[in-house]
Coordinates of C-alpha atoms in Angstrom, one line a residue:
X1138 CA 0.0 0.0 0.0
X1139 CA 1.3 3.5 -1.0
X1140 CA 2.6 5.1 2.3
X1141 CA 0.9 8.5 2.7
X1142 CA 2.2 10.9 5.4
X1143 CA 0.5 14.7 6.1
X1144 CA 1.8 17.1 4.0
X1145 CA 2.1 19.7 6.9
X1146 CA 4.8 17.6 7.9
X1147 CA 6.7 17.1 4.3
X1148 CA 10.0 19.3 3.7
X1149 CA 9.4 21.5 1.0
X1150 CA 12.1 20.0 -0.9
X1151 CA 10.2 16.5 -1.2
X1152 CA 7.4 18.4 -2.9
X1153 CA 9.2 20.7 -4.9
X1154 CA 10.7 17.7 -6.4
X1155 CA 7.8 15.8 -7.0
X1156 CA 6.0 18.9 -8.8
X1157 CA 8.4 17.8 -11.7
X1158 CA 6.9 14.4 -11.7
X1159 CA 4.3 15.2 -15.0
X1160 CA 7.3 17.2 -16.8
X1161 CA 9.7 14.2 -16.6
X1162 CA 7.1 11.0 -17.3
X1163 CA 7.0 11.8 -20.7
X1164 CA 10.4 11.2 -21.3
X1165 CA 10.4 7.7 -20.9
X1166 CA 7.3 7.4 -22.6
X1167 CA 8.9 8.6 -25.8
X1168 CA 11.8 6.9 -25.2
X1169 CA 10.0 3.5 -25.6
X1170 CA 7.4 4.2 -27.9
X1171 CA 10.5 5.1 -29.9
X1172 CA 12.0 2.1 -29.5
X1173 CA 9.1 0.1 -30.3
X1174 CA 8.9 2.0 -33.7
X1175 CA 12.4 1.2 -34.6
X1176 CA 11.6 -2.4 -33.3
X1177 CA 9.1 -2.9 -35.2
X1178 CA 10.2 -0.9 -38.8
X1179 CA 13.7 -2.2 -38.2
X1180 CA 14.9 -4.4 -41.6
X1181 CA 17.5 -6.1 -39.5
X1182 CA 17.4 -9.6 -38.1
X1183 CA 15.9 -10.1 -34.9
X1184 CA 19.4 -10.1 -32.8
X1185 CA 20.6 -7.4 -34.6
X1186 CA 16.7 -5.3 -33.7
X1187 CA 17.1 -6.2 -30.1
X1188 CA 20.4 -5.2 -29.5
X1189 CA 20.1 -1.7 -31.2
X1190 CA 17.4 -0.3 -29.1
X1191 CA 18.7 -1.9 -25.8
X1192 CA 20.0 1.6 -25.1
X1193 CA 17.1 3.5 -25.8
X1194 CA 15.0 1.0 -23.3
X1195 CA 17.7 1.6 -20.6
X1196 CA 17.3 5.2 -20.7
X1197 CA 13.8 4.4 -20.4
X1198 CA 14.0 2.3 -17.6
X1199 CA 16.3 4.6 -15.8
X1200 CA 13.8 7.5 -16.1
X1201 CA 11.0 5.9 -15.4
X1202 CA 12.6 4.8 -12.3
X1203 CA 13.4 8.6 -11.3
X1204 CA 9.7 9.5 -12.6
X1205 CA 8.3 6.9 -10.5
X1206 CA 10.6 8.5 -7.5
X1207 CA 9.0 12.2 -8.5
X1208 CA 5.6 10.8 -8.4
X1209 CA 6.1 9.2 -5.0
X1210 CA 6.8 12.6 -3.8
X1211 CA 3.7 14.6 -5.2
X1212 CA 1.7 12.0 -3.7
X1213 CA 2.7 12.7 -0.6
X1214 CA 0.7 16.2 -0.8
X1215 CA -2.8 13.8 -0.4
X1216 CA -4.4 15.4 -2.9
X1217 CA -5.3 12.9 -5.2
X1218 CA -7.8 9.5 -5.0
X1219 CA -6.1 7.2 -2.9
X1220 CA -7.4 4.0 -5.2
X1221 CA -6.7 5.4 -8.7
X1222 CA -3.3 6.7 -7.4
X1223 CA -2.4 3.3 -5.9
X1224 CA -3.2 2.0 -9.2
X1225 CA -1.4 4.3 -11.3
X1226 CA 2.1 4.1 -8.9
X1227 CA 2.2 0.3 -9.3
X1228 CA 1.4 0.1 -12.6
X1229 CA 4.1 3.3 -13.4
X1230 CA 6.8 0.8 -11.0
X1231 CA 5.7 -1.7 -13.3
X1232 CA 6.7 -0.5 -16.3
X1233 CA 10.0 1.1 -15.3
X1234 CA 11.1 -2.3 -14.1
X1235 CA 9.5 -3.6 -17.8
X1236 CA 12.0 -1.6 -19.6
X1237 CA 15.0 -2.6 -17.5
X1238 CA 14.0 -6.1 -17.9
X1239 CA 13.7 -5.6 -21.5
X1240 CA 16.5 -3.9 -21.8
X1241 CA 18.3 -6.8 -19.9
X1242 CA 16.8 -9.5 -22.5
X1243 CA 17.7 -7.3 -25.6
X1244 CA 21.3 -7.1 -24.6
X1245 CA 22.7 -10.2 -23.0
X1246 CA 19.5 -13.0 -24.1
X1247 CA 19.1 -11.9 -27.7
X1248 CA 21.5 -14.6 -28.7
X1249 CA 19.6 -17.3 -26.7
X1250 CA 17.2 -18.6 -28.2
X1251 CA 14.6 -19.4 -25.6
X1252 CA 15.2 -16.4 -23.6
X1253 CA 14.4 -14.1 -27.1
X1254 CA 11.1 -15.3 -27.3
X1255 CA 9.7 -13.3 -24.3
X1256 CA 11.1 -10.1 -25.9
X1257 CA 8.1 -9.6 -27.9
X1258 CA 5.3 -10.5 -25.5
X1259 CA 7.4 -8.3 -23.0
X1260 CA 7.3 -5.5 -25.4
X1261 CA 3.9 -5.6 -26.2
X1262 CA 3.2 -6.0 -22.3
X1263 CA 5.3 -2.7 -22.2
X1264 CA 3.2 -0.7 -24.3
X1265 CA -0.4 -2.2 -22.8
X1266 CA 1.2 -0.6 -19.0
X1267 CA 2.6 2.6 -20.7
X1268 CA -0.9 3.9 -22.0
X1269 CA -3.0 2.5 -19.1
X1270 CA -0.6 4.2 -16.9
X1271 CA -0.8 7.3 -18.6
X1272 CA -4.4 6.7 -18.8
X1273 CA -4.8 6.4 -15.0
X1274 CA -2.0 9.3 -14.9
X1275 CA -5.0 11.5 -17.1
X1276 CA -7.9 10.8 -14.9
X1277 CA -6.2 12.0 -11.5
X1278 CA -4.7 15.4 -13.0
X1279 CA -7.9 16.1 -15.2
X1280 CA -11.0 13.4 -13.9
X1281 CA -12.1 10.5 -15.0
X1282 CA -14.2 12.0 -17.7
X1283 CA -11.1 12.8 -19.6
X1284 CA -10.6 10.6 -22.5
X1285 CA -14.8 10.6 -22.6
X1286 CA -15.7 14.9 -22.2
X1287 CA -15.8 14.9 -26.2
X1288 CA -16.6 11.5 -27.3
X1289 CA -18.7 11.5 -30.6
X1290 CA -22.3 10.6 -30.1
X1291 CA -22.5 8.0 -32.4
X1292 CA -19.6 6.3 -30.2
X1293 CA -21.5 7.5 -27.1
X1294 CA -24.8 6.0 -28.3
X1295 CA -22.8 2.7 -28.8
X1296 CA -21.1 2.5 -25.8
X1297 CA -24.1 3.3 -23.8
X1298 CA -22.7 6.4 -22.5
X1299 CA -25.1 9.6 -21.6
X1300 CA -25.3 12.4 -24.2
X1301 CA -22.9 14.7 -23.5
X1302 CA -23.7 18.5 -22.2
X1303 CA -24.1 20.6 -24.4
X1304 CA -21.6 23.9 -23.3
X1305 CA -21.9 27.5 -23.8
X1306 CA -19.0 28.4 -27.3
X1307 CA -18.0 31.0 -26.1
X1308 CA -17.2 30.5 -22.5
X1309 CA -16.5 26.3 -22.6
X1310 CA -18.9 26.7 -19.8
X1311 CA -22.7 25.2 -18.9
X1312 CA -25.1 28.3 -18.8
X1313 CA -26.6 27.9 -15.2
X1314 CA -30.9 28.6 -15.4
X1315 CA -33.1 29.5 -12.8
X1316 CA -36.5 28.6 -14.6
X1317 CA -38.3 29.8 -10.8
X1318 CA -36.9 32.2 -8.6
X1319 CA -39.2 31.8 -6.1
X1320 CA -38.8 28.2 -5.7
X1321 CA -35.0 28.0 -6.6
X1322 CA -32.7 26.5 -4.1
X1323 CA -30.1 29.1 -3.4
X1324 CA -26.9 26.6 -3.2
X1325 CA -28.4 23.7 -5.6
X1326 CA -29.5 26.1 -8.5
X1327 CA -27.1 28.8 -8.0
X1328 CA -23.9 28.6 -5.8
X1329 CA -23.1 25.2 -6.4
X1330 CA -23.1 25.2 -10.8
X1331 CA -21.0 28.3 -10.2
X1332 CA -18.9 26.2 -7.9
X1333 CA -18.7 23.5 -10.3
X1334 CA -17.5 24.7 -13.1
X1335 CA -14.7 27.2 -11.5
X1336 CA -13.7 25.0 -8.5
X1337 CA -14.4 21.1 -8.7
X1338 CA -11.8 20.9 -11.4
X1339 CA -9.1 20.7 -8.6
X1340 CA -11.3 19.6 -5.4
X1341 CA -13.0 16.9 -6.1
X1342 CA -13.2 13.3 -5.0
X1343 CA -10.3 12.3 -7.4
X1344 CA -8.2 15.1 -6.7
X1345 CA -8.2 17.6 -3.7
X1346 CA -5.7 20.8 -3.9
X1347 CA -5.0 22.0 -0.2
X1348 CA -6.7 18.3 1.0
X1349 CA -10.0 20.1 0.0
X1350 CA -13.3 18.9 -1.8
X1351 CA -16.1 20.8 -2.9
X1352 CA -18.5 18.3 -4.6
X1353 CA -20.7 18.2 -1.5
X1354 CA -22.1 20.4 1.5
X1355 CA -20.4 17.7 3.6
X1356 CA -17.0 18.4 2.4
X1357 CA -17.1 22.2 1.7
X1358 CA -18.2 22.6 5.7
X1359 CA -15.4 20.1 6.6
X1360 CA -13.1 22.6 4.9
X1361 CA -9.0 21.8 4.2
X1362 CA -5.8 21.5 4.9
X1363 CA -5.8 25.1 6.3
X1364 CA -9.6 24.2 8.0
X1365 CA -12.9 25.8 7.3
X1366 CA -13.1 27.8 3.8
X1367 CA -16.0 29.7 5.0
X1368 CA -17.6 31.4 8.1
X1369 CA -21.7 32.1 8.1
X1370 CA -22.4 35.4 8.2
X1371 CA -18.7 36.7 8.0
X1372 CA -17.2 36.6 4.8
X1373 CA -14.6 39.1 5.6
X1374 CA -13.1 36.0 8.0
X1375 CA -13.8 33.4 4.6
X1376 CA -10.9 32.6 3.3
X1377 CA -12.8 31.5 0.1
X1378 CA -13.9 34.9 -0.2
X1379 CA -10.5 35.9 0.6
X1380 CA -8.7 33.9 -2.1
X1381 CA -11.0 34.7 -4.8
X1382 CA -10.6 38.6 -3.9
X1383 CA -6.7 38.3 -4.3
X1384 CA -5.0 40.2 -6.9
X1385 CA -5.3 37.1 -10.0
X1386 CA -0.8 37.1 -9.7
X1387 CA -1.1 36.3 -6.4
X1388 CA 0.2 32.9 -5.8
X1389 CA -2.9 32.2 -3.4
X1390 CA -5.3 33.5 -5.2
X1391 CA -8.0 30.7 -6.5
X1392 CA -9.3 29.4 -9.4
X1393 CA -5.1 29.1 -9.8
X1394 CA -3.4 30.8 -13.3
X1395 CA -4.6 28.7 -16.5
X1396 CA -8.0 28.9 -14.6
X1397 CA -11.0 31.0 -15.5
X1398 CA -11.8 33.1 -12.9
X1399 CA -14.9 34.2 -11.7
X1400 CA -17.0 36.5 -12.5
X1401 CA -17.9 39.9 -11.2
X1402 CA -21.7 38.6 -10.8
X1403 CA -20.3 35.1 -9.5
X1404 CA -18.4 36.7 -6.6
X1405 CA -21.1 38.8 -5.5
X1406 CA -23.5 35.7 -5.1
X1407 CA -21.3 34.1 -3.5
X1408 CA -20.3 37.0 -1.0
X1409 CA -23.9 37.0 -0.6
X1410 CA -24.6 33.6 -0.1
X1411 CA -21.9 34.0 2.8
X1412 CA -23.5 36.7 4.7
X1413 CA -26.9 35.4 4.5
X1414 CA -25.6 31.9 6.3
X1415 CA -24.2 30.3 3.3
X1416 CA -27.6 28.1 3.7
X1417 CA -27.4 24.8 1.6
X1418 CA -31.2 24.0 1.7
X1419 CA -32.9 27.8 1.4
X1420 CA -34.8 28.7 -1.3
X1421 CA -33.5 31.8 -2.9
X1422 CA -36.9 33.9 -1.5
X1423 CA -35.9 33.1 1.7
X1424 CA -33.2 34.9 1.8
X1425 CA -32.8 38.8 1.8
X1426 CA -31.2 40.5 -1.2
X1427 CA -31.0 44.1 -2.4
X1428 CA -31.7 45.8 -6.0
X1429 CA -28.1 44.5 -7.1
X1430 CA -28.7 41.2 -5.8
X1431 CA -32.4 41.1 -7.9
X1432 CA -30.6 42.7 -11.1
X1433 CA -27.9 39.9 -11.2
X1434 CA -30.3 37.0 -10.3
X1435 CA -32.7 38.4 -13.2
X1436 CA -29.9 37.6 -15.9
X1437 CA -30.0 33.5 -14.5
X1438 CA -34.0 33.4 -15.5
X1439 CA -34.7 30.7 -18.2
X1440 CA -36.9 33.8 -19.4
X1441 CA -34.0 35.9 -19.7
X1442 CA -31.6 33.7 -21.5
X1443 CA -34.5 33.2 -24.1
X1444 CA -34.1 36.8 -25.1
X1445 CA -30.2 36.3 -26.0
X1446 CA -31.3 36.0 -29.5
X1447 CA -33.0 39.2 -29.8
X1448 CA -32.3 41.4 -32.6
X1449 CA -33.4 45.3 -32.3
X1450 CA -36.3 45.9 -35.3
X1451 CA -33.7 48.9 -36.4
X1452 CA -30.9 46.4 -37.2
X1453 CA -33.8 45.0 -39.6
X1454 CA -33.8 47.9 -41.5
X1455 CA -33.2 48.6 -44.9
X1456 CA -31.4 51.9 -45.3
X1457 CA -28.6 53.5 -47.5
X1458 CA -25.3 53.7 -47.0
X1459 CA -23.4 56.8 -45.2
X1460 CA -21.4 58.9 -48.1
X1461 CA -17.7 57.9 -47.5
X1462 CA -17.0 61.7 -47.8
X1463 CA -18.7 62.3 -44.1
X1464 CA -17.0 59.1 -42.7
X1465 CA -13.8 60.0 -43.6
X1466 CA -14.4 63.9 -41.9
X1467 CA -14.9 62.2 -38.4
X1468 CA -11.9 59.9 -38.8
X1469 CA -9.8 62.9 -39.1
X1470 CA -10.7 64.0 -35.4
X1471 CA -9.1 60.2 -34.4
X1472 CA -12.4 58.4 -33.7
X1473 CA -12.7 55.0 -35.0
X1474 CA -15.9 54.8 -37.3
X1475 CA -17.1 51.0 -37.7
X1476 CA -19.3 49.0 -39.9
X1477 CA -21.3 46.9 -38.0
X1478 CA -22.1 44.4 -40.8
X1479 CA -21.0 43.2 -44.4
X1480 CA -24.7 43.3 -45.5
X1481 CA -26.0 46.6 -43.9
X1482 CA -24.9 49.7 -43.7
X1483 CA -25.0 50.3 -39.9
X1484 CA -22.4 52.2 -37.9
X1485 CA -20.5 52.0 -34.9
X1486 CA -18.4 55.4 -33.6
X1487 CA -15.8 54.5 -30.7
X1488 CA -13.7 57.6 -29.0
X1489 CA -11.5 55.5 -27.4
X1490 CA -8.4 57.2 -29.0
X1491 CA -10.2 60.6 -29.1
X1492 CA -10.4 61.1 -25.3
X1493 CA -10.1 64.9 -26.2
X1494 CA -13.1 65.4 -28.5
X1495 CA -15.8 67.5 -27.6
X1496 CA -19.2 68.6 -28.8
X1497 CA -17.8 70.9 -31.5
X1498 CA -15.8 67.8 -33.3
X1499 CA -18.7 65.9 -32.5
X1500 CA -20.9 67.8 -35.0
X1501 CA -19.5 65.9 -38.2
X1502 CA -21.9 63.0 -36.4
X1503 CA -25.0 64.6 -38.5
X1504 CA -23.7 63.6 -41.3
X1505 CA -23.7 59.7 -40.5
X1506 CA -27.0 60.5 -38.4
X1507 CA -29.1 58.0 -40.4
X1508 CA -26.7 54.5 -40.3
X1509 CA -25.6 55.2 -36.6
X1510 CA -26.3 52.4 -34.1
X1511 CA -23.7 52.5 -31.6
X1512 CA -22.2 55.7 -29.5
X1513 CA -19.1 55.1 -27.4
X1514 CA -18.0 58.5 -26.4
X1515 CA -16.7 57.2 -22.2
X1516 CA -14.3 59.6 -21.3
X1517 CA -14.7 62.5 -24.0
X1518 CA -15.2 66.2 -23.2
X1519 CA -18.9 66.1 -24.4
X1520 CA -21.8 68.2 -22.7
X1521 CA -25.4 68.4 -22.4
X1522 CA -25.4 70.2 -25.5
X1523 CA -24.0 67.0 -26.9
X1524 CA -26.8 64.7 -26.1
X1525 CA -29.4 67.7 -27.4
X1526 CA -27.6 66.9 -30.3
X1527 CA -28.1 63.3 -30.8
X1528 CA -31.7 63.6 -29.5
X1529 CA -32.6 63.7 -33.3
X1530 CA -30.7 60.6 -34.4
X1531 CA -33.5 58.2 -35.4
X1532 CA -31.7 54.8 -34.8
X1533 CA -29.3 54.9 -32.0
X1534 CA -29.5 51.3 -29.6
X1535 CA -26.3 51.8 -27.8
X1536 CA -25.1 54.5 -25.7
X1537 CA -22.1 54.9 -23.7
X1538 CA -21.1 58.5 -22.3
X1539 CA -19.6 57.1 -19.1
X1540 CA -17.4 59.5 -17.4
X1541 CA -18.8 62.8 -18.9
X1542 CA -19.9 66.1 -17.8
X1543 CA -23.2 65.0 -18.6
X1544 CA -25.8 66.3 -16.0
X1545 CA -29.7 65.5 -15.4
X1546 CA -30.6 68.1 -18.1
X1547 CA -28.9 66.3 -20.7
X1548 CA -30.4 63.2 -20.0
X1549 CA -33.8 64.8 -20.6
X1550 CA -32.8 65.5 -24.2
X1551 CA -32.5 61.8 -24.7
X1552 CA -36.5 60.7 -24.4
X1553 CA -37.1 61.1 -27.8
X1554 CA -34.3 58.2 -28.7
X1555 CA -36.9 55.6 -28.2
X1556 CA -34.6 52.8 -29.8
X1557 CA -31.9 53.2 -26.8
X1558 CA -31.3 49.5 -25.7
X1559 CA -28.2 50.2 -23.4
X1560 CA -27.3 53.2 -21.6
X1561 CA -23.8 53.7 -19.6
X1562 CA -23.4 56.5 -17.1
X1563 CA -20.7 54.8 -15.0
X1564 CA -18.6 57.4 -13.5
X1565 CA -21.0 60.6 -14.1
X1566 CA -22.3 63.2 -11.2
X1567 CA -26.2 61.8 -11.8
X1568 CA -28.4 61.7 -8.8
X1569 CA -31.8 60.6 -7.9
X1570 CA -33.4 63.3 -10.0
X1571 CA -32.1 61.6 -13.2
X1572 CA -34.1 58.7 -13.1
X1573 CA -37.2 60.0 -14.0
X1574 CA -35.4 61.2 -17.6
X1575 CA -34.3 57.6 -17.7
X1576 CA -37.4 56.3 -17.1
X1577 CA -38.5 57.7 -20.1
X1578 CA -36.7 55.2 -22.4
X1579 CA -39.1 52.9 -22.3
X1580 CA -36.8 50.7 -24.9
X1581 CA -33.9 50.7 -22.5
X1582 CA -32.6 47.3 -21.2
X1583 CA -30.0 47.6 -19.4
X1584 CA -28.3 50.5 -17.7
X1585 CA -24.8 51.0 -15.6
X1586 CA -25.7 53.2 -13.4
X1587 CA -22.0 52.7 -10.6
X1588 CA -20.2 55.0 -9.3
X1589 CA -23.2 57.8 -9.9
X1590 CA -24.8 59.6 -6.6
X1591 CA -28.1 57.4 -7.3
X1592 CA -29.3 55.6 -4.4
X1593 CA -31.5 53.1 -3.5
X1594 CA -34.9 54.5 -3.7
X1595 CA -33.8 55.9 -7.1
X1596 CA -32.9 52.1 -8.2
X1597 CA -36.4 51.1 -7.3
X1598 CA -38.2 54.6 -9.2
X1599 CA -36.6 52.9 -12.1
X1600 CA -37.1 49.3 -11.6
X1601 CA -41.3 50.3 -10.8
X1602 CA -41.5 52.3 -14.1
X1603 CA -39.4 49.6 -16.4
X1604 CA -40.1 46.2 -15.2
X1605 CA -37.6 44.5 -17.5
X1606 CA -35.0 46.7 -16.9
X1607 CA -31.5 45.6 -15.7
X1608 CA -29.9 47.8 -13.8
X1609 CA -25.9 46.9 -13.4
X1610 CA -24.6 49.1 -9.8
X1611 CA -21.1 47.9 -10.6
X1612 CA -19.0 48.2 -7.6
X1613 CA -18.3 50.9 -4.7
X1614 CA -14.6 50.5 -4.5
X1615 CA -12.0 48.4 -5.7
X1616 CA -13.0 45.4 -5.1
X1617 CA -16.9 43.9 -5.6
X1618 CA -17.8 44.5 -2.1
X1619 CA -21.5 46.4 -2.3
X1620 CA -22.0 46.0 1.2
X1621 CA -19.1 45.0 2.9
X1622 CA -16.1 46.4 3.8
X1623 CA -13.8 43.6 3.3
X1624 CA -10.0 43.6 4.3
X1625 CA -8.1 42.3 2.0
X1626 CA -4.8 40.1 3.0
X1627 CA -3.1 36.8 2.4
X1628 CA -4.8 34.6 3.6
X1629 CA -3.4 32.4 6.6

């Protein structure tokens, strides 16, 4: 039985020289799959093919045998399955001494002619350990799923294996639905898909980082190698929360690099799930949550994601195209004017390398007024007059004039842009009294609306007067805390 000691009480050095353990095992794996090739493609007589790859399966015995050595130390951490590791040591031990044995034959029994005739069963024995081996070797670094994630169906369907999920293209992740609010489960609709998909690949029930698991409420109270992840009711004291609020170079900070991280929405729900008791058998109405909360859980609703395909009527237009001659006049002020589409003629304006443009440059928009979709002027020296401007421009959807000079006034300009879809004010002086010109866009989806002097009874005005608006409050300071005032610090 592999011996298995706790990793508190391993020197450093044991472990630092086992992390090289999945760097060096494919060394002797080439080494004898080489040899096998030349083995078997070899023209010579069968003495003559033994003898001239006796050195290449010494080397490979002689690394396997210092592989095996680096494995034995990374096991040591206990953070693996003890029964597929035990499996996959004895079988890696097995193969080392395979190739030495082979080695032995090919070199001093080749001549004898009983003794030769195990060479070739021993060499196809070799190769039968060498991919099971790796094959256990597989499983405990990335499941047991790992050879089966991406199966064909027809091979799946033979096989009698379950269809497999489909996953989200863009983010190689499974899009988590709450099809009932009401009667969703807080930590079995919510927390624990998010949990799966960011933190299971590394503590699970074959492998467990830090001697942790997080495949179960069991395991994630148990906690790890450095005790309980979380506290009810305290996430400052959580050193989940903790870790995931480290700076991503920090070497503590979790998911690990090569990871995908999580997101700003994800880490908020979780923070919140903390406070409230981190509860693992609440439904989500149970449990209080603010206007942020409610704006975040709205974009989980199956009735949500069935709007992803949406497609604003104006984009179904047929119009003409802008004259080149009125493109090329706001180009020369260092905005970046972009067509939206190969078939239509619809226009994007971005000011991102025009931070210095104001509402006199901005005039040359009138000329482009018809074909203009999408407005990113964050940052730019624009004024109300600006938006009194634009409050003509029949088919505008998106509109970002984040950190501007904008006031209430100039918001009120904007209620005749009925096709307004998205609206950023991040980073404006906008109060309370705003929200009744916002309001007005009753086309208006979604709106950021942090770091702006609105407060809370403004957020509800506007989620009373547009139902299906969602209203994204960013963050307070530097870190997603809406609530909390969190200290941040390596964690113990």
């Amino acid at each position: 039985m592999m011996l298995l000691l706790d990793s508190e009480g391993i020197p450093d050095w044991i472990l630092f020289f086992g992390h090289f353990h999945p760097m060096l095992v494919h060394l002797p794996i080439g080494m004898l799959l080489m040899g096998m090739i030349l083995y078997v493609f070899s023209k010579k007589e069968e003495v003559s093919r033994q003898k001239s790859i006796a050195p290449i399966l010494w080397s490979t015995g002689i690394t396997a045998l210092i592989s095996c050595t680096m494995g034995w130390c990374l096991s040591l951490a206990g953070e693996y399955d003890t029964d597929t590791l035990f499996l996959h040591q004895w079988l890696g031990i097995s193969l080392a001494l395979s190739s030495l044995a082979l080695a032995y034959m090919a070199q001093f029994w080749s001549l004898d002619s009983f003794m030769s005739r195990f060479f070739k069963p021993g060499l196809i024995l070799a190769f039968i350990l060498v991919m099971w081996t790796g094959h256990l070797g597989g499983n405990l670094t990335h499941g047991s799923d790992y050879l089966s994630t991406y199966l064909p169906q027809p091979w799946r369907t033979w096989l009698g294996m379950a269809p497999r999920e489909q996953k989200n293209e863009q983010t190689k992740e499974q899009p988590i639905k709450i099809k009932n609010l009401q009667e969703a489960l807080i930590y079995q609709d919510l927390i624990q898909p998010t949990l799966k998909q960011k933190c299971w690949s590394c503590h699970n029930a074959e492998k467990q980082k830090g001697k942790l698991r997080m495949d179960s409420p069991e395991y994630m109270l148990k906690g790890g190698a450095n005790g309980v992840i979380f506290v009810a009711g305290k996430p400052e004291e959580s050193d989940l929360i903790k870790r995931i609020l480290l700076d991503p170079s920090h070497e503590d900070h979790m998911p690990p690099k090569g990871k995908v991280n999580l997101t700003e929405d994800e880490i908020t729900l979780l923070q919140w799930w903390v406070k409230e008791g981190a509860h693992f058998n609440k439904k989500i109405s149970e449990i209080p949550f603010d206007a942020r909360i409610k704006t975040i859980l709205t974009k989980y609703t199956q009735e949500n994601k069935s709007t992803e395909n949406y497609i604003s009527p104006v984009l179904k237009e047929q119009i003409a195209p802008a004259n080149e001659a009125d493109i090329e006049k706001l180009r020369k002020h260092h905005v970046l004017v972009i067509a939206l589409s190969a078939e239509k003629p619809f226009l994007e304006v971005n000011a991102i390398n025009a931070k210095n443009i104001g509402d006199k440059e901005l005039q040359d928009l009138d000329g482009i007024k018809e074909q203009l979709v999408s407005l990113k002027l964050g940052g730019t020296k624009i004024t109300d007059s600006f938006l009194q401007q634009i409050s003509t421009y029949p088919r505008l959807i998106h509109l970002q004039i984040d950190h501007t000079r904008i006031t209430q006034q100039g918001l009120s300009y904007l209620s005749s842009l009925q096709h307004v879809e998205t609206l950023n004010l991040v980073g404006t002086n906008l109060t309370d009294e705003s929200v009744v010109a916002i309001a007005k866009l009753q086309g208006l989806r979604k709106v950021y609306l942090w770091q702006t002097k609105i407060s809370e009874k403004g957020l509800k005005f506007l989620h009373e007067k547009l139902l299906k608006l969602i209203i994204d409050q960013g963050w307070k300071g530097k870190w997603p805390l809406d609530t909390l005032n969190i200290p941040i610090k390596k964690p113990e």
